[in-house]
Coordinates of C-alpha atoms in Angstrom, one line a residue:
X1 CA 71.2 99.4 83.8
X2 CA 68.6 99.5 81.0
X3 CA 67.1 97.4 78.3
X4 CA 67.5 98.8 74.9
X5 CA 64.9 98.2 72.3
X6 CA 65.4 97.5 68.6
X7 CA 63.9 97.6 65.2
X8 CA 63.0 94.8 62.8
X9 CA 63.5 91.1 63.8
X10 CA 65.0 88.7 61.2
X11 CA 64.2 85.0 61.2
X12 CA 66.9 82.4 60.6
X13 CA 66.2 79.1 59.0
X14 CA 66.9 77.2 62.4
X15 CA 63.8 75.1 63.2
X16 CA 63.1 73.4 66.5
X17 CA 60.6 71.4 68.2
X18 CA 57.8 72.6 70.3
X19 CA 58.6 73.0 74.0
X20 CA 56.1 70.9 76.1
X21 CA 54.0 73.0 78.5
X22 CA 55.3 76.3 77.1
X23 CA 53.1 79.3 76.1
X24 CA 54.8 79.5 72.7
X25 CA 56.0 77.1 70.0
X26 CA 59.6 77.1 69.2
X27 CA 60.0 77.3 65.3
X28 CA 62.7 79.8 64.4
X29 CA 65.4 81.6 66.1
X30 CA 65.0 85.2 66.0
X31 CA 67.9 87.5 65.4
X32 CA 68.9 91.0 64.3
X33 CA 72.0 91.5 62.4
X34 CA 74.6 94.1 63.3
X35 CA 77.7 95.6 61.7
X36 CA 80.0 94.2 64.4
X37 CA 78.6 90.6 64.2
X38 CA 81.8 89.4 62.2
X39 CA 84.3 90.9 64.6
X40 CA 85.5 87.4 65.6
X41 CA 85.4 86.0 62.1
X42 CA 88.5 83.9 61.3
X43 CA 89.4 83.7 65.0
X44 CA 87.6 80.4 65.8
X45 CA 88.3 77.0 64.4
X46 CA 86.2 76.4 61.3
X47 CA 84.8 73.3 62.8
X48 CA 83.9 74.8 66.2
X49 CA 80.1 74.8 65.9
X50 CA 80.0 71.6 63.9
X51 CA 81.9 69.8 66.8
X52 CA 79.3 71.1 69.3
X53 CA 76.4 70.0 67.1
X54 CA 77.9 66.4 66.9
X55 CA 78.4 66.3 70.7
X56 CA 82.3 66.6 70.5
X57 CA 82.7 69.0 73.4
X58 CA 83.2 69.0 77.2
X59 CA 79.9 69.6 78.9
X60 CA 81.5 68.8 82.5
X61 CA 82.6 72.3 83.3
X62 CA 81.5 72.1 86.9
X63 CA 82.6 69.2 89.1
X64 CA 79.8 67.0 90.4
X65 CA 79.0 66.2 94.2
X66 CA 79.9 62.5 93.2
X67 CA 83.5 63.5 92.8
X68 CA 84.4 63.4 96.4
X69 CA 88.1 63.6 95.9
X70 CA 87.9 67.0 94.2
X71 CA 85.4 68.5 96.7
X72 CA 87.6 67.1 99.6
X73 CA 90.5 68.8 98.1
X74 CA 88.5 72.1 97.6
X75 CA 87.7 71.9 101.4
X76 CA 91.2 73.1 102.1
X77 CA 90.6 76.5 100.5
X78 CA 90.2 79.5 102.8
X79 CA 86.9 80.1 101.0
X80 CA 85.6 76.7 102.0
X81 CA 85.4 77.8 105.6
X82 CA 83.8 81.1 104.7
X83 CA 81.2 79.4 102.6
X84 CA 80.4 76.9 105.4
X85 CA 80.2 79.7 107.9
X86 CA 77.6 81.4 105.8
X87 CA 75.6 78.3 105.1
X88 CA 75.5 77.6 109.0
X89 CA 73.9 81.0 109.6
X90 CA 70.8 80.0 107.7
X91 CA 68.2 78.7 110.0
X92 CA 65.5 76.1 109.3
X93 CA 62.6 77.5 107.4
X94 CA 64.4 80.8 106.9
X95 CA 63.6 81.2 103.1
X96 CA 63.2 84.9 102.4
X97 CA 59.6 85.7 101.5
X98 CA 58.8 87.3 98.3
X99 CA 55.6 89.1 98.2
X100 CA 53.8 90.8 95.3
X101 CA 53.1 93.8 97.6
X102 CA 56.9 94.2 98.0
X103 CA 57.3 93.7 94.3
X104 CA 54.8 96.4 93.3
X105 CA 56.4 99.0 95.5
X106 CA 58.7 99.7 92.7
X107 CA 55.8 100.9 90.7
X108 CA 54.1 102.7 93.6
X109 CA 57.0 104.1 95.5
X110 CA 60.1 103.8 93.3
X111 CA 61.7 101.3 95.8
X112 CA 63.5 98.4 94.3
X113 CA 65.6 97.2 97.3
X114 CA 62.8 95.8 99.4
X115 CA 62.0 93.0 97.0
X116 CA 65.4 92.8 95.2
X117 CA 67.4 92.3 98.4
X118 CA 65.1 89.3 99.5
X119 CA 65.3 87.9 96.0
X120 CA 69.2 88.0 96.1
X121 CA 69.3 86.4 99.6
X122 CA 67.2 83.5 98.7
X123 CA 69.7 82.7 95.8
X124 CA 72.7 83.5 97.9
X125 CA 71.4 81.0 100.6
X126 CA 70.7 78.4 98.0
X127 CA 74.4 78.8 96.8
X128 CA 75.8 78.6 100.3
X129 CA 73.8 75.6 101.2
X130 CA 74.5 73.8 98.0
X131 CA 78.4 74.3 98.2
X132 CA 78.5 73.5 101.8
X133 CA 76.7 70.2 101.1
X134 CA 79.3 69.5 98.5
X135 CA 82.3 70.4 100.6
X136 CA 81.2 68.4 103.6
X137 CA 79.0 65.6 102.2
X138 CA 76.6 66.3 105.0
X139 CA 73.1 65.8 103.4
X140 CA 71.3 65.5 106.8
X141 CA 72.5 68.9 107.8
X142 CA 72.1 70.8 104.7
X143 CA 69.8 69.1 102.3
X144 CA 66.5 70.1 104.0
X145 CA 67.2 73.8 104.0
X146 CA 68.6 73.6 100.4
X147 CA 65.5 72.0 99.2
X148 CA 63.3 74.6 100.8
X149 CA 65.3 77.3 98.9
X150 CA 65.2 75.3 95.6
X151 CA 61.6 74.7 95.7
X152 CA 60.9 78.3 96.5
X153 CA 62.8 79.5 93.5
X154 CA 60.9 77.0 91.1
X155 CA 57.6 78.5 92.6
X156 CA 58.4 82.0 91.7
X157 CA 56.0 83.5 89.0
X158 CA 58.8 85.4 87.5
X159 CA 62.6 85.5 87.9
X160 CA 62.7 89.2 86.6
X161 CA 63.1 91.8 89.3
X162 CA 60.6 94.6 89.6
X163 CA 63.0 97.3 88.3
X164 CA 63.2 95.4 85.0
X165 CA 59.7 94.3 84.6
X166 CA 57.1 95.6 82.1
X167 CA 54.7 97.5 84.2
X168 CA 51.8 97.2 81.8
X169 CA 48.7 95.4 83.2
X170 CA 48.3 93.0 80.4
X171 CA 52.1 92.1 80.4
X172 CA 53.1 92.0 84.1
X173 CA 52.3 88.4 84.7
X174 CA 52.0 87.1 81.2
X175 CA 55.5 87.9 80.1
X176 CA 58.7 86.5 81.4
X177 CA 61.4 88.9 80.4
X178 CA 65.0 87.6 80.6
X179 CA 66.6 90.5 82.5
X180 CA 70.0 90.3 84.2
X181 CA 68.8 88.3 87.1
X182 CA 66.3 86.0 85.5
X183 CA 69.3 85.0 83.3
X184 CA 71.5 84.7 86.4
X185 CA 68.9 82.6 88.0
X186 CA 68.8 80.3 85.1
X187 CA 72.5 79.9 85.5
X188 CA 72.6 79.2 89.1
X189 CA 69.9 76.7 88.8
X190 CA 71.7 74.9 86.0
X191 CA 74.9 74.8 88.1
X192 CA 72.8 73.3 90.9
X193 CA 71.3 70.8 88.5
X194 CA 74.7 69.7 87.2
X195 CA 76.5 69.3 90.5
X196 CA 73.6 68.2 92.7
X197 CA 70.7 67.0 90.5
X198 CA 71.2 63.2 91.2
X199 CA 71.1 64.0 95.0
X200 CA 68.2 66.2 94.7
X201 CA 66.2 63.6 92.9
X202 CA 66.8 61.2 95.8
X203 CA 64.7 63.6 97.9
X204 CA 62.1 64.8 95.5
X205 CA 61.6 62.6 92.4
X206 CA 62.3 64.2 89.0
X207 CA 63.0 67.8 90.5
X208 CA 66.1 67.9 88.4
X209 CA 64.0 67.5 85.2
X210 CA 61.8 70.3 86.4
X211 CA 64.7 72.7 87.0
X212 CA 66.1 71.8 83.7
X213 CA 63.0 72.5 81.7
X214 CA 62.0 75.6 83.7
X215 CA 65.4 77.1 83.3
X216 CA 65.7 76.5 79.6
X217 CA 62.1 77.8 78.9
X218 CA 62.5 80.8 81.0
X219 CA 65.9 81.8 80.1
X220 CA 67.2 80.3 76.9
X221 CA 64.0 79.6 75.0
X222 CA 62.4 82.9 75.9
X223 CA 65.4 84.8 74.5
X224 CA 66.0 83.0 71.2
X225 CA 62.6 81.6 70.3
X226 CA 59.9 83.7 71.6
X227 CA 58.3 85.8 68.9
X228 CA 58.2 88.9 71.1
X229 CA 61.9 88.8 72.3
X230 CA 62.6 92.0 70.6
X231 CA 60.3 93.7 73.1
X232 CA 61.1 91.9 76.2
X233 CA 64.7 91.1 75.6
X234 CA 66.3 94.1 74.0
X235 CA 69.8 93.3 75.1
X236 CA 69.9 90.4 72.7
X237 CA 68.8 92.3 69.5
X238 CA 70.1 95.9 70.3
X239 CA 72.6 97.3 67.9
X240 CA 74.1 99.6 70.8
X241 CA 74.9 96.8 73.4
X242 CA 76.0 97.6 77.0
X243 CA 76.7 95.4 79.9
X244 CA 73.3 93.7 79.7
X245 CA 74.6 91.8 76.5
X246 CA 77.6 90.0 78.0
X247 CA 76.1 89.7 81.5
X248 CA 72.8 88.0 80.3
X249 CA 74.6 86.0 77.6
X250 CA 77.1 84.7 79.9
X251 CA 74.4 83.4 82.1
X252 CA 72.4 82.0 79.1
X253 CA 75.5 80.2 78.0
X254 CA 76.0 78.3 81.3
X255 CA 72.4 77.4 81.2
X256 CA 72.4 76.1 77.8
X257 CA 75.7 74.1 78.1
X258 CA 74.6 72.4 81.2
X259 CA 70.9 71.8 80.4
X260 CA 70.3 71.6 76.6
X261 CA 70.2 68.1 75.5
X262 CA 69.7 68.7 71.8
X263 CA 73.2 69.5 70.6
X264 CA 72.3 71.0 67.3
X265 CA 70.0 73.5 69.2
X266 CA 72.9 74.2 71.6
X267 CA 75.3 74.8 68.5
X268 CA 72.9 77.3 67.4
X269 CA 72.5 79.1 70.7
X270 CA 76.4 79.3 71.2
X271 CA 76.6 80.7 67.6
X272 CA 74.2 83.5 68.5
X273 CA 75.9 84.2 71.9
X274 CA 79.4 84.5 70.1
X275 CA 77.8 86.8 67.5
X276 CA 76.3 89.3 69.7
X277 CA 79.4 89.4 72.0
X278 CA 81.6 90.0 68.8
X279 CA 79.3 93.1 68.1
X280 CA 79.7 94.1 71.8
X281 CA 83.6 93.8 71.6
X282 CA 83.7 95.7 68.2
X283 CA 82.3 98.8 69.9
X284 CA 85.1 99.2 72.3
X285 CA 88.0 101.5 71.7
X286 CA 91.3 99.7 71.2
X287 CA 92.6 100.9 74.6
X288 CA 89.7 98.9 76.3
X289 CA 88.1 101.8 78.0
X290 CA 84.8 100.9 79.8
X291 CA 82.6 104.1 79.7
X292 CA 80.1 102.4 82.0
X293 CA 82.6 102.8 84.9
X294 CA 84.9 100.4 86.9
X295 CA 82.0 99.0 89.0
X296 CA 80.3 97.9 85.8
X297 CA 83.5 96.4 84.4
X298 CA 82.8 93.1 86.3
X299 CA 79.5 92.9 84.4
X300 CA 80.7 94.2 81.0
X301 CA 84.2 93.5 79.8
X302 CA 84.9 90.9 82.4
X303 CA 81.6 89.0 81.4
X304 CA 82.8 89.1 77.8
X305 CA 85.7 87.0 79.3
X306 CA 83.3 84.9 80.9
X307 CA 81.6 84.1 77.8
X308 CA 84.8 83.3 75.9
X309 CA 86.3 81.3 78.8
X310 CA 83.2 79.0 78.9
X311 CA 83.7 78.4 75.2
X312 CA 87.3 77.8 75.8
X313 CA 86.4 75.2 78.5
X314 CA 84.1 73.2 76.2
X315 CA 86.6 73.1 73.4
X316 CA 90.1 73.9 75.0
X317 CA 92.2 76.2 72.7
X318 CA 89.2 77.3 70.6
X319 CA 89.4 80.9 71.8
X320 CA 93.1 81.4 71.8
X321 CA 93.1 83.7 68.7
X322 CA 90.5 85.8 70.3
X323 CA 92.3 86.1 73.6
X324 CA 95.3 87.2 71.6
X325 CA 93.6 90.3 69.9
X326 CA 95.1 93.4 71.4
X327 CA 91.8 95.1 71.9
X328 CA 90.4 92.1 73.8
X329 CA 93.4 92.1 76.1
X330 CA 92.9 95.8 76.8
X331 CA 89.2 95.2 77.6
X332 CA 90.1 92.6 80.1
X333 CA 93.0 94.6 81.7
X334 CA 91.0 97.9 82.0
X335 CA 90.4 97.4 85.7
X336 CA 94.0 96.8 86.5
X337 CA 94.8 100.3 85.2
X338 CA 92.0 102.0 87.4
X339 CA 93.7 101.2 90.7
X340 CA 94.5 104.2 93.1
X341 CA 95.3 104.5 96.6
X342 CA 95.3 101.5 98.9
X343 CA 92.3 99.6 97.9
X344 CA 90.4 101.9 95.7
X345 CA 89.4 102.5 91.9
X346 CA 89.2 105.7 90.2
X347 CA 85.5 105.9 90.2
X348 CA 83.3 107.8 87.8
X349 CA 79.5 107.5 86.7
X350 CA 77.6 105.0 88.5
X351 CA 80.7 103.6 90.3
X352 CA 81.6 102.9 93.8
X353 CA 85.2 103.9 94.9
X354 CA 85.8 100.4 96.6
X355 CA 88.0 98.1 94.6
X356 CA 85.9 94.9 94.4
X357 CA 86.7 92.8 91.3
X358 CA 85.3 89.5 90.8
X359 CA 88.5 87.5 91.4
X360 CA 87.0 84.2 90.2
X361 CA 87.1 85.6 86.7
X362 CA 89.9 88.4 87.0
X363 CA 92.6 85.9 88.2
X364 CA 91.8 83.1 85.7
X365 CA 91.8 85.8 82.9
X366 CA 95.1 87.0 84.0
X367 CA 96.4 83.4 83.9
X368 CA 95.1 82.8 80.3
X369 CA 96.5 86.2 79.0
X370 CA 99.8 85.8 81.1
X371 CA 99.0 89.2 82.4
X372 CA 101.0 90.0 85.7
X373 CA 99.0 93.3 86.2
X374 CA 95.7 91.2 86.6
X375 CA 97.1 88.4 88.7
X376 CA 98.6 91.0 91.0
X377 CA 95.2 92.2 91.8
X378 CA 94.7 89.1 93.8
X379 CA 97.9 89.4 95.9
X380 CA 97.0 89.7 99.6
X381 CA 93.2 90.1 98.8
X382 CA 90.3 88.0 99.9
X383 CA 87.4 88.0 97.3
X384 CA 83.7 88.4 98.1
X385 CA 81.6 85.2 97.9
X386 CA 79.1 86.5 95.4
X387 CA 77.0 89.4 94.1
X388 CA 73.3 89.7 93.5
X389 CA 72.6 86.1 94.3
X390 CA 75.2 84.4 92.0
X391 CA 77.0 82.8 95.0
X392 CA 77.0 79.3 93.9
X393 CA 78.8 80.2 90.6
X394 CA 81.3 82.6 92.3
X395 CA 81.8 80.3 95.3
X396 CA 82.6 77.4 93.1
X397 CA 85.1 79.4 90.9
X398 CA 87.0 80.6 94.1
X399 CA 87.2 77.0 95.3
X400 CA 88.4 75.4 92.1
X401 CA 89.6 78.1 89.4
X402 CA 92.0 80.4 91.2
X403 CA 95.5 80.3 89.8
X404 CA 98.8 80.5 91.7
X405 CA 99.5 84.2 92.4
X406 CA 102.7 86.2 92.4
X407 CA 104.6 86.5 95.7
X408 CA 104.3 90.2 95.8
X409 CA 103.1 93.1 93.6
X410 CA 105.2 95.5 91.4
X411 CA 105.2 99.2 91.9
X412 CA 102.5 99.6 89.1
X413 CA 102.2 102.1 86.4
X414 CA 103.0 105.8 87.2
X415 CA 100.7 106.9 84.3
X416 CA 97.5 105.4 83.0
X417 CA 95.8 107.0 80.0
X418 CA 92.7 106.3 77.9
X419 CA 92.7 108.7 75.0
X420 CA 90.4 111.7 75.7
X421 CA 88.5 109.8 78.3
X422 CA 90.6 109.5 81.5
X423 CA 94.2 110.0 82.9
X424 CA 95.6 108.7 86.0
X425 CA 99.0 109.8 87.6
X426 CA 100.6 108.0 90.6
X427 CA 103.5 108.4 92.9
X428 CA 104.5 107.4 96.5
X429 CA 103.0 110.6 97.6
X430 CA 100.2 112.2 95.7
X431 CA 98.1 110.4 93.0
X432 CA 95.6 112.1 90.8
X433 CA 93.1 111.5 88.0
X434 CA 91.2 113.8 85.6
X435 CA 87.9 112.8 83.7
X436 CA 87.3 113.8 80.0
X437 CA 85.0 112.2 77.5
X438 CA 81.4 113.4 77.1
X439 CA 78.4 113.8 79.1
X440 CA 76.2 111.1 77.5
X441 CA 78.2 107.9 78.5
X442 CA 76.5 104.9 79.8
X443 CA 75.6 105.4 83.6
X444 CA 76.6 108.9 83.0
X445 CA 77.4 111.6 85.5
X446 CA 77.9 115.2 84.2
X447 CA 81.5 115.0 85.4
X448 CA 83.8 116.4 82.7
X449 CA 86.9 117.8 84.2
X450 CA 86.4 116.2 87.6
X451 CA 89.6 115.6 89.5
X452 CA 90.3 112.9 92.1
X453 CA 93.1 113.3 94.5
X454 CA 95.0 111.0 96.8
X455 CA 98.0 111.2 99.2
X456 CA 100.0 108.2 100.4
X457 CA 97.2 106.0 99.4
X458 CA 94.3 107.8 101.2
X459 CA 91.6 109.9 99.5
X460 CA 91.7 113.6 99.8
X461 CA 89.4 114.9 97.0
X462 CA 86.9 112.5 95.6
X463 CA 84.1 111.8 93.2
X464 CA 81.0 111.2 95.4
X465 CA 79.9 108.1 93.5
X466 CA 76.3 107.3 93.7
X467 CA 73.9 106.0 96.1
X468 CA 71.9 102.7 95.8
X469 CA 69.6 102.6 92.9
X470 CA 65.9 103.5 93.0
X471 CA 63.5 104.1 90.3
X472 CA 64.5 107.8 90.0
X473 CA 68.1 106.7 88.9
X474 CA 66.8 105.6 85.5
X475 CA 63.9 108.1 85.1
X476 CA 63.7 111.6 83.6
X477 CA 64.5 112.8 87.1
X478 CA 67.9 111.2 87.1
X479 CA 69.8 114.6 87.1
X480 CA 67.8 115.9 90.0
X481 CA 70.1 113.6 92.1
X482 CA 72.8 115.9 93.5
X483 CA 75.7 113.3 92.8
X484 CA 74.8 112.9 89.2
X485 CA 75.0 116.6 88.4
X486 CA 77.8 119.0 87.3
X487 CA 77.4 120.7 90.6
X488 CA 78.0 117.2 92.4
X489 CA 81.6 117.4 90.9
X490 CA 84.4 119.6 91.0
X491 CA 84.5 121.4 87.6
X492 CA 83.2 124.9 88.1
X493 CA 79.7 126.2 87.9
X494 CA 79.7 129.5 86.1
X495 CA 77.2 131.8 87.7
X496 CA 74.4 129.4 88.1
X497 CA 75.0 127.4 85.0
X498 CA 76.5 123.9 85.6
X499 CA 77.3 121.0 83.0
X500 CA 74.3 119.2 81.6
X501 CA 73.6 115.9 80.1
X502 CA 74.3 115.4 76.3
X503 CA 76.7 113.9 73.9
X504 CA 77.6 117.3 72.5
X505 CA 79.1 118.3 75.8
X506 CA 82.8 117.1 75.6
X507 CA 86.3 117.5 76.9
X508 CA 89.6 116.4 75.5
X509 CA 93.2 116.3 76.6
X510 CA 95.6 118.8 74.9
X511 CA 98.5 117.3 76.9
X512 CA 98.6 114.0 79.0
X513 CA 101.9 112.6 80.4
X514 CA 103.5 111.9 83.7
X515 CA 104.4 115.5 84.3
X516 CA 100.8 116.7 84.2
X517 CA 97.7 117.1 82.2
X518 CA 95.9 119.9 80.2
X519 CA 92.2 119.3 79.6
X520 CA 90.1 121.5 77.1
X521 CA 86.7 122.1 78.4
X522 CA 85.6 124.6 75.8
X523 CA 82.6 122.5 74.8
X524 CA 81.7 121.1 78.2
X525 CA 79.0 123.6 79.1
X526 CA 75.7 124.7 77.7
X527 CA 75.6 128.0 75.8
X528 CA 74.1 129.8 78.7
X529 CA 77.3 129.4 80.8
X530 CA 79.0 131.8 78.2
X531 CA 82.3 129.7 78.1
X532 CA 84.5 130.8 75.3
X533 CA 87.7 129.1 76.4
X534 CA 88.3 126.9 79.4
X535 CA 91.3 124.9 80.3
X536 CA 92.0 122.8 83.4
X537 CA 95.5 122.0 84.1
X538 CA 97.3 119.7 86.6
X539 CA 100.9 120.0 87.3
X540 CA 102.0 116.8 89.1
X541 CA 104.8 115.7 91.3
X542 CA 104.9 113.3 94.4
X543 CA 105.0 116.2 97.0
X544 CA 102.9 118.8 95.1
X545 CA 99.8 118.9 92.9
X546 CA 98.7 122.2 91.3
X547 CA 95.3 122.5 89.9
X548 CA 95.0 125.5 87.6
X549 CA 91.8 126.7 85.8
X550 CA 91.8 129.5 83.1
X551 CA 88.7 130.6 81.3
X552 CA 87.3 133.3 79.1
X553 CA 83.5 134.0 79.2
X554 CA 81.1 136.2 77.0
X555 CA 80.2 138.0 80.2
X556 CA 81.6 138.5 83.7
X557 CA 80.6 135.6 86.1
X558 CA 82.3 134.0 88.9
X559 CA 83.1 130.2 89.1
X560 CA 82.2 128.2 92.0
X561 CA 84.0 124.9 92.8
X562 CA 82.6 122.1 95.0
X563 CA 85.3 119.7 96.4
X564 CA 84.1 116.5 98.2
X565 CA 86.3 114.8 100.7
X566 CA 86.0 111.9 103.2
X567 CA 88.6 113.9 105.3
X568 CA 87.9 116.5 108.0
X569 CA 88.6 120.1 106.5
X570 CA 89.4 123.2 108.4
X571 CA 90.3 126.8 107.6
X572 CA 93.9 127.7 108.3
X573 CA 93.8 131.4 106.9
X574 CA 92.0 133.3 104.2
X575 CA 94.2 131.6 101.5
X576 CA 94.6 128.1 102.9
X577 CA 92.9 125.2 104.4
X578 CA 93.8 121.8 105.8
X579 CA 92.1 118.6 104.2
X580 CA 93.2 115.4 106.0
X581 CA 96.9 115.2 105.7
X582 CA 97.2 117.9 103.1
X583 CA 97.2 121.6 102.8
X584 CA 95.4 123.5 100.0
X585 CA 96.8 127.0 99.1
X586 CA 94.3 129.1 97.3
X587 CA 95.4 131.8 94.7
X588 CA 92.6 133.7 92.7
X589 CA 90.0 131.9 94.5
X590 CA 88.4 132.0 98.0
X591 CA 86.9 129.9 100.6
X592 CA 83.0 130.2 100.8
X593 CA 81.9 127.5 103.1
X594 CA 82.9 124.1 104.7
X595 CA 80.1 121.6 105.9
X596 CA 79.6 118.0 106.5
X597 CA 77.0 116.3 104.3
X598 CA 74.6 113.6 105.5
X599 CA 75.8 110.1 105.1
X600 CA 75.5 108.6 101.7
X601 CA 73.4 105.6 101.1
X602 CA 76.0 103.8 99.2
X603 CA 79.0 105.3 97.4
X604 CA 81.5 106.3 100.0
X605 CA 79.0 105.1 102.7
X606 CA 80.0 108.0 105.0
X607 CA 79.6 111.6 105.5
X608 CA 81.6 113.6 102.9
X609 CA 82.8 117.0 103.6
X610 CA 81.8 119.7 101.0
X611 CA 84.1 122.6 100.4
X612 CA 82.9 125.4 98.3
X613 CA 85.3 127.9 96.7
X614 CA 84.4 130.9 94.5
X615 CA 86.8 132.5 92.0
X616 CA 88.1 136.1 92.3
X617 CA 89.8 135.9 88.9
X618 CA 89.4 134.2 85.6
X619 CA 92.6 132.4 86.3
X620 CA 93.2 130.6 89.6
X621 CA 95.5 128.0 91.2
X622 CA 94.9 125.6 93.9
X623 CA 98.1 124.0 95.3
X624 CA 98.1 120.7 97.3
X625 CA 101.1 120.0 99.6
X626 CA 101.6 117.6 102.5
X627 CA 100.6 119.0 105.8
X628 CA 103.4 119.8 108.0
X629 CA 105.9 120.8 105.2

């Protein structure tokens, strides 16, 4: 995750009043215009923004505590018991302590988890306690602990986590950047204000107004009216948006809808949010491929749905034409095409293999699109209650917004293809995937030609994924991490030359269909590798997968391949080995070593087996078959 900076800022003619108690005066809305800003033009009602400015819209997009009938009905959900159980684990006075000494460890040691995990837990606790109070109506039990957490969050000097802060002495405490989690904090505080504000005021007079003003100032006004927003909030003004843009703007939209009393200002903010998300959507390919990887989909393409869904809620039907756009549908359905195995996704880049979509958005999206493949994702599954502290929002959606699901799942697609980016083959036996694209994708790993293989739903050959983030992950030393490098994937290393970072390093499919894949890797390596020609081919069937590499080099070099597997591997003979429930036959390539790596901190969250092979020919085959056949 990174904040992208931008060039010049243009001021619109939107004038606003000063914010009492703020450190800047709101005069004009700042913006940068981009080529894709008009991508949604003609797709929304002509009077959409005018209606908002006149107050003709639905602001009550979350059910208040006072609607006891609705909350009593929600109490019947399986998620209600899960939420209450978590709330009951929180002890009196157990508010996670956030110290500056922990905050600055990011700058001094590169550690972001120490502060960040406590920060998330504080917000998760608040969400559990607020929802438990609403579900049970038991103020005596939950209100004291809830207030401890609410007051603690309002007392924080910044809502920006250390990994996203500006580590310049004269900026650290004076600026309040609207990063991913400052924006999310604004949203969860806005939801709290809306559903429980009246009850909070009975305990602490006018605390709801303090929450309202603080959240608007720190999140909405800082983004759109701070003269220095281009420096601190680049996700808003960048011409090359990534997940930050829909993720932040989704949370700003919640904050503004629930807290902004000036409807003309709200209309202007919503116009800006729709504009920057139009630019974001315009940059996708028509097949909806998310180059940030499947783990970021929930905070990228799915948050674009979140933005549009909120606008749909405040003016029902207003987003229908956008939802009907083929590219928008493809963006939202991306994750359904990444399924592999029993409960995994084809992971690449900074992605985990576990399939953990945010069902509170995925399933309503499937309902709106009438997409069976999206709704089927929820069959037999139990959603997580939140991520990074957004538990009040996630929990609410699980209680109130899940549609009725199909009774069972279909067989699913045998073949999923994203042109020159990724191909996935599936069967009752083997399933396989092959990565193409370039080595400068967002959250990139140098992984061109990497193959993933499953047998009967279980992983055999995998992408290691990534470990939990530290400062190094987004530094100039990123590619010193073994799992980001070419040698951390299973495309060959020629001599001692592996794939490196750069947009010019590319791979494309010469063939991609249900029978197999042919990938051209002629330009996937630096010149020093000496690659003239290189193709990787997969012949595919349910009971046999053949991986075939053929290359021509400028000078003789061997090729080394590293396979990574969560399975036990053992040598059977000089030309074969057993990997889990499969047998690998070697032709033109030999086994060098098998060893078990240390347990990963994240990723597969287990010890992977590393299998190193070395070519004896410029044309070798690796044949996978079921063990015992």
